[in-house]
Amino acid sequence: MRAFVSFSVLALIVVGLALSLSHVPFGKDRMQVANYYLDHGVADTGATNLVTAVVLNYRALDTLGEVTVLFIASLGLGVFLSWPKKKEGTQEEGKRELPEASLIVRRGSQFLFPLIILFGGYIFLHGHLTPGGGFQGGSVIASAFLLMFLGNNAYRLRHTPLTVTESLAGITFVVVGLIGLGVGGYFLNNFLPKGSMFSLFSAGVIPILYSAIGLKVGAELSGIVANMFESRSER
Amino acid sequence: MVATLLIALPFLGAFLIPLVALASKKLSHYIPAVVMLTNLGIALSLLPQVMNAPIVISLSGWSAPIAINFVVGPLGLGLAILISFIGFLVSVYGISYIHEEPKEKYHMLVLTLLTGATGMVLTGDIFNLFVFFEILSLSSYALTGYNRDRGGTEAAIKYLIQGSIGSSFILIGIALLYGMTGTLNMADIAAHVAGADPTLLFMAMSLLIVGFGVEAAIFPLNAWLPDAHSSAPSSVSAILSGIAIETGAYAVARIVYTVFDGHGIMLVLSILGVITLLIGEMSAFRQKDDIKRLLAYSSVGQMGLIMLAFGIASDAGVFAALFQLVSHTLAKALLFLASGYIIYRVGSKKLSALAGLGRKMPFTGAMIAVAVLSLVGVPPFAGFMSKFSIVRAALAQHSASYTGLIVLVLVATVIEVGYFMKLLQILFFTEAETEGRVKELPLSALIPITILAALIIAIGVYPHMISTVLQHAASGLVQRSAYIQSVLGAL
Amino acid sequence: MTTGNPMMYVGAVGLIMIGLFTVLSKRNLIKIIVGLTLLDTGVNLLLVAIGYIHNRTAPILTQAHADPSKMVDPVPQALVLTAIVIGLGVTALALALAIRVYGHYKTLDTRKIRGLKW
Amino acid sequence: MIYIAILTVAMLIAGLAAYFFRDLIAAVVACAAVSLIASVLFYLLQAPDVAMAEAAIGAGLTTAIFVIAIRKTGRYEK
């Protein structure tokens, strides 16, 4: 019965999608608004990566919303993975069932850690010029912490600095937007000079916003990874 | 310019809470209430201006189809007022009601949920609507399971799975719409859909309605609701039942009316509404055990009624839908807030445990009676006026199908009367098993409940208080070309 | 009717279907969440495929005199960036809940979990 | 063009594998393979930003948290 219902629902969707997509031919130019972005994007924003221009200028509010979604996810993880504290069970919490990793893995991960962080920082700082940006950079940073967790059994992440980074970065985003509101009359308006093309200090507020996003996403994802590692599945 | 703060402030507040919590945990619990009160003030101060003409705010400094824009019209602003008002009351209530740690996370999640709801009713961009919808729904998933007991966790994951399928559908719908029109601004899409292929149009619309319908609890998509609303902490149930599903209904209405001009499917919407109504009321009637579950099923029924009224595609119909939405929000928020502390005092969600409680805590009992009578539709409470206007709007259509639907609504009302009278009977006229008085609710709960009850009576006696705003809001939703013009004309 | 290669659409819709079918028919919570991520990936692929235009380059200027009219649509890419991150948030929350459910029931089988019959 | 066809088919096969594998770790690895191929497809669709994000988030971090979650629960689907 259930399989039958699922199958018929799926069949309905497949037919519907196929019929609809036949009217949206692949590879055709059907840009309306996007033409404006392509033509004026660089002049308007100073960012040579037009995806960044869209993400952080024309549709910057989506991005604020999306970092908020991650923020909520990490909050939710914090709620769900913290069991009510019991008196005797507390010292058990640090116990890990994994065997200790070999010296090479441990030293190697410690050696790679700053390099990966640096790489992540590079990715989000150059988000307005090259592919990549805050989300990619942030997830690279989180993967550095993941590596530390995998390589070192005793590795623990302090959550307070993460929380502070997270909220400071979020506040930076909103405050930059509010300054734009005060200076230019629009929320998230660009109020800094756009600079010359292809230089790091160009595109006005975009590098600031992308750094804030990079740090925020990095902190949130690291928090998620840390929470997952430190959680216990049972009381 | 001030209208932008309606969105910016909640974000700022949500990001501020963790920092404040490091300094003083107690202080951080007050932030949602403060933010919502400020929002309420801003929204009310904008109301006279908005009644004349909607304010269209473009973000990032580019005009309407280029960048995301907000349309602060009578409908959006009216709902934003409702959201910040209920949000404020629930935040005040939550300060003393929530006992489980981590409290500051609870307050952050409440604030983000309200942010999502406010953003959804104000935004004029369909992808932005999706993003705010995700903010709203992720916060609700997390809050549903906040107690971390068996029921809550289960309800949360059930809600999450169904909600995520819904949001994937929304995203597919947006993809099709973008492929069709090349733009994401709702007014711009609305201006372009007329010439599009009907299959494509229908598919995109169905996907979007199914997606938002999960949140709005339209009939086949509402399996999550009774679990989620009954297992969540009561303050959360109040928001979920009073704000979250209403926002979903708003999104469905916005999609159908503004984006697609879907006059062909209005009757379908009404029929789905009636089915939802009947199923909700019958399940509530059969519910003999759990008071919160009973209230949750009653929410399903009321959402069906709202959908039915939205389906009457006239000014009067949409007006009635919005009126019903307001009166349901007030009554259901009151009921959940009141039952929260009652359950806490009695120590059980069982209906039988509530026997004689109305006489033991007379004030709370009276407030509950007000809300219940309003939901049933007894004059002089708000619910009477709203149900009456739904019936009037449906009969004014002079069509056999709508008249038939109204007959079914009356049947559903009879069922509703049945179970709510049973609830009142248990509360007031059943001998209690134990002797002695039960302590009345604390002030932080009594004040919100009293305000809500006072509003229910005030609106019922003097409906003009809100009907002007609702009439403007209704015509704003029905008159599609005016909406398009107000957004795109502002180029 | 379709001038180009509709293979991308086939891939995207196929992935959406596999994801949906996994969610609808599997009984294991982790498997259901895997289905959700497959569904997400499929939707993202569909969005980017809709924004693709034949014989055009990525919307990133490499030299000052590059021709913007020879680039693909940047908007769906921006949307997908958002959608990917949202998908990760949902997945993380779902997994945390699954761990929690396992803590309560010692199983992830939806048939054995009281309320999870749908 | 033939590469796109091969990649798409490979992706769908990996997706089906994620459906059929009883071993959840294997299913998650298949899911990561789907993400990885999708990221190549994103690159071919001229979306390098998305390709990076999908590779880092979809194939990398998602898989990691899946594996952690599976370690905390049960490995086999019964």
Coordinates of C-alpha atoms in Angstrom, one line a residue, chain A:
Chain A
M1 CA 0.0 0.0 0.0
R2 CA 2.7 2.4 1.1
A3 CA 5.0 1.5 -1.7
F4 CA 2.1 1.9 -4.1
V5 CA 1.3 5.4 -2.8
S6 CA 5.0 6.4 -2.9
F7 CA 5.3 5.1 -6.5
S8 CA 2.2 6.9 -7.7
V9 CA 3.3 10.2 -6.1
L10 CA 6.7 9.8 -7.6
A11 CA 5.3 9.0 -11.0
L12 CA 3.1 12.1 -10.8
I13 CA 6.0 14.3 -10.0
V14 CA 8.2 12.8 -12.7
V15 CA 5.6 13.4 -15.3
G16 CA 4.9 16.8 -14.1
L17 CA 8.5 17.8 -13.9
A18 CA 9.3 16.3 -17.4
L19 CA 6.4 18.2 -18.9
S20 CA 7.3 21.4 -17.2
L21 CA 11.0 21.1 -18.0
S22 CA 10.3 20.6 -21.7
H23 CA 9.2 24.2 -21.6
V24 CA 12.4 25.3 -20.0
P25 CA 14.9 24.2 -22.6
F26 CA 18.4 23.4 -21.4
G27 CA 21.1 25.9 -22.2
K28 CA 18.9 28.7 -23.5
D29 CA 19.3 32.3 -22.6
R30 CA 16.3 33.4 -20.6
M31 CA 17.9 36.0 -18.4
Q32 CA 15.8 39.0 -17.5
V33 CA 17.2 40.5 -14.3
A34 CA 20.5 38.7 -14.7
N35 CA 21.3 40.8 -17.8
Y36 CA 21.4 43.8 -15.5
Y37 CA 23.8 42.0 -13.2
L38 CA 26.1 41.0 -16.0
D39 CA 26.1 44.4 -17.6
H40 CA 26.3 46.6 -14.5
G41 CA 27.4 44.2 -11.8
V42 CA 31.1 45.1 -11.9
A43 CA 30.4 48.9 -12.1
D44 CA 27.8 48.7 -9.4
T45 CA 29.7 46.7 -6.8
G46 CA 33.3 46.5 -7.8
A47 CA 33.4 42.8 -7.4
T48 CA 34.7 40.9 -10.5
N49 CA 33.1 37.7 -9.3
L50 CA 29.5 38.4 -10.3
V51 CA 28.2 35.5 -8.2
T52 CA 29.7 37.3 -5.2
A53 CA 28.1 40.6 -6.4
V54 CA 24.7 38.9 -6.4
V55 CA 25.2 37.1 -3.2
L56 CA 26.5 40.0 -1.2
N57 CA 25.1 43.0 -2.8
Y58 CA 21.9 42.5 -4.8
R59 CA 20.7 39.6 -2.7
A60 CA 22.6 40.2 0.5
L61 CA 19.6 39.7 2.7
D62 CA 19.4 36.1 1.5
T63 CA 22.9 35.6 2.7
L64 CA 22.1 37.2 6.1
G65 CA 19.2 34.8 6.3
E66 CA 21.3 31.8 5.4
V67 CA 24.0 32.5 8.0
T68 CA 21.1 32.8 10.4
V69 CA 19.9 29.3 9.3
L70 CA 23.3 27.9 10.2
F71 CA 23.2 29.8 13.4
I72 CA 19.9 28.2 14.2
A73 CA 21.2 24.7 13.2
S74 CA 24.2 25.1 15.6
L75 CA 21.9 26.3 18.3
G76 CA 19.6 23.4 17.8
L77 CA 22.6 21.0 18.0
G78 CA 23.6 22.7 21.2
V79 CA 20.2 22.0 22.6
F80 CA 19.7 18.5 21.4
L81 CA 23.2 17.1 22.1
S82 CA 23.4 18.4 25.6
W83 CA 21.9 15.8 28.0
P84 CA 20.9 17.0 31.4
K85 CA 23.9 16.8 33.6
K86 CA 24.1 13.8 35.9
K87 CA 26.3 13.8 39.0
E88 CA 28.3 10.7 38.6
G89 CA 28.3 10.4 34.8
T90 CA 30.2 13.6 34.2
Q91 CA 33.8 12.4 34.1
E92 CA 32.7 9.7 31.6
E93 CA 31.9 12.3 29.1
G94 CA 35.4 12.9 28.0
K95 CA 35.9 9.2 27.3
R96 CA 36.5 8.3 23.7
E97 CA 36.3 4.8 22.4
L98 CA 38.7 5.4 19.5
P99 CA 42.2 4.1 19.8
E100 CA 44.9 6.7 19.9
A101 CA 46.1 7.8 16.5
S102 CA 49.7 7.3 15.5
L103 CA 52.3 9.9 16.0
I104 CA 52.5 10.7 12.3
V105 CA 48.8 11.4 12.1
R106 CA 48.9 13.5 15.2
R107 CA 51.9 15.6 14.3
G108 CA 50.7 15.8 10.7
S109 CA 47.3 17.1 11.6
Q110 CA 48.9 19.7 13.9
F111 CA 51.2 20.7 11.1
L112 CA 48.4 21.0 8.6
F113 CA 46.0 22.8 10.9
P114 CA 47.4 26.4 10.5
L115 CA 47.9 25.9 6.8
I116 CA 44.3 24.9 6.2
I117 CA 43.1 27.8 8.3
L118 CA 45.3 30.1 6.2
F119 CA 43.8 28.6 3.0
G120 CA 40.3 29.1 4.3
G121 CA 41.1 32.7 5.1
Y122 CA 42.6 33.2 1.7
I123 CA 39.4 31.8 0.1
F124 CA 37.0 34.1 1.8
L125 CA 39.3 37.2 1.5
H126 CA 39.4 36.8 -2.2
G127 CA 35.8 35.9 -2.6
H128 CA 35.0 39.0 -4.6
L129 CA 37.8 38.3 -7.1
T130 CA 38.0 34.6 -7.6
P131 CA 35.7 31.6 -7.1
G132 CA 35.0 30.9 -3.5
G133 CA 34.0 33.1 -0.6
G134 CA 32.7 33.0 2.9
F135 CA 30.8 29.7 2.8
Q136 CA 33.6 27.8 1.1
G137 CA 36.3 29.4 3.2
G138 CA 34.3 28.8 6.3
S139 CA 33.8 25.2 5.6
V140 CA 37.5 24.8 4.8
I141 CA 38.2 26.3 8.3
A142 CA 35.7 23.9 9.8
S143 CA 37.5 21.0 8.1
A144 CA 40.7 22.0 9.8
F145 CA 39.0 21.6 13.1
L146 CA 37.6 18.3 11.9
L147 CA 41.1 17.2 11.1
M148 CA 42.2 18.1 14.6
F149 CA 39.3 16.1 16.1
L150 CA 40.2 13.1 14.0
G151 CA 43.9 13.3 14.6
N152 CA 44.0 13.9 18.3
N153 CA 41.8 12.0 20.6
A154 CA 42.1 14.4 23.5
Y155 CA 41.3 17.4 21.3
R156 CA 38.7 19.6 22.8
L157 CA 37.3 22.9 21.4
R158 CA 36.4 25.7 23.8
H159 CA 33.0 26.8 22.9
T160 CA 33.1 30.3 24.3
P161 CA 35.5 31.8 21.7
L162 CA 33.3 30.1 19.0
T163 CA 30.2 31.7 20.3
V164 CA 31.8 35.1 20.6
T165 CA 33.2 34.9 17.0
E166 CA 29.8 33.7 15.8
S167 CA 27.8 36.5 17.3
L168 CA 30.4 39.2 16.7
A169 CA 30.5 38.3 13.0
G170 CA 26.7 38.2 12.8
I171 CA 26.5 41.6 14.5
T172 CA 29.2 43.0 12.1
F173 CA 27.0 41.9 9.2
V174 CA 23.9 43.6 10.6
V175 CA 25.8 46.7 11.7
V176 CA 27.4 47.1 8.3
G177 CA 23.9 46.9 6.8
L178 CA 22.6 49.4 9.3
I179 CA 25.5 51.8 8.5
G180 CA 24.5 51.5 4.9
L181 CA 20.9 52.4 5.9
G182 CA 22.2 55.4 7.7
V183 CA 24.6 56.6 5.0
G184 CA 22.9 55.6 1.8
G185 CA 19.3 55.2 2.9
Y186 CA 19.2 51.5 2.1
F187 CA 19.8 48.4 4.3
L188 CA 23.1 46.7 3.2
N189 CA 23.9 49.6 0.9
N190 CA 27.6 49.8 -0.1
F191 CA 29.0 52.9 1.5
L192 CA 32.7 52.3 1.0
P193 CA 34.6 53.2 -2.2
K194 CA 34.7 50.5 -4.8
G195 CA 38.4 50.7 -5.4
S196 CA 40.1 49.5 -8.5
M197 CA 39.2 46.2 -10.2
F198 CA 41.1 43.1 -9.2
S199 CA 42.7 44.5 -6.1
L200 CA 42.1 43.0 -2.7
F201 CA 40.8 46.2 -1.2
S202 CA 38.0 46.8 -3.7
A203 CA 34.3 46.2 -3.9
G204 CA 33.5 48.3 -0.9
V205 CA 31.9 46.4 2.0
I206 CA 31.9 43.0 0.2
P207 CA 35.3 41.9 1.6
I208 CA 34.2 42.9 5.1
L209 CA 30.9 41.0 4.8
Y210 CA 32.6 38.0 3.3
S211 CA 35.2 37.9 6.1
A212 CA 32.4 38.1 8.6
I213 CA 30.5 35.3 6.9
G214 CA 33.7 33.3 6.6
L215 CA 34.4 33.6 10.3
K216 CA 30.8 33.0 11.2
V217 CA 30.4 30.0 9.0
G218 CA 33.7 28.6 10.1
A219 CA 32.8 29.0 13.8
E220 CA 29.3 27.6 13.3
L221 CA 30.4 24.6 11.4
S222 CA 33.3 23.9 13.8
G223 CA 30.8 24.2 16.6
I224 CA 28.6 21.7 14.9
V225 CA 31.5 19.3 14.3
A226 CA 32.6 19.7 17.9
N227 CA 29.1 19.2 19.2
M228 CA 28.7 16.0 17.2
F229 CA 32.1 14.7 18.4
E230 CA 31.4 15.5 22.1
S231 CA 27.9 14.2 22.2
R232 CA 27.0 11.0 23.9
S233 CA 24.3 8.9 22.2
E234 CA 23.0 7.7 25.5
R235 CA 22.8 8.7 29.1

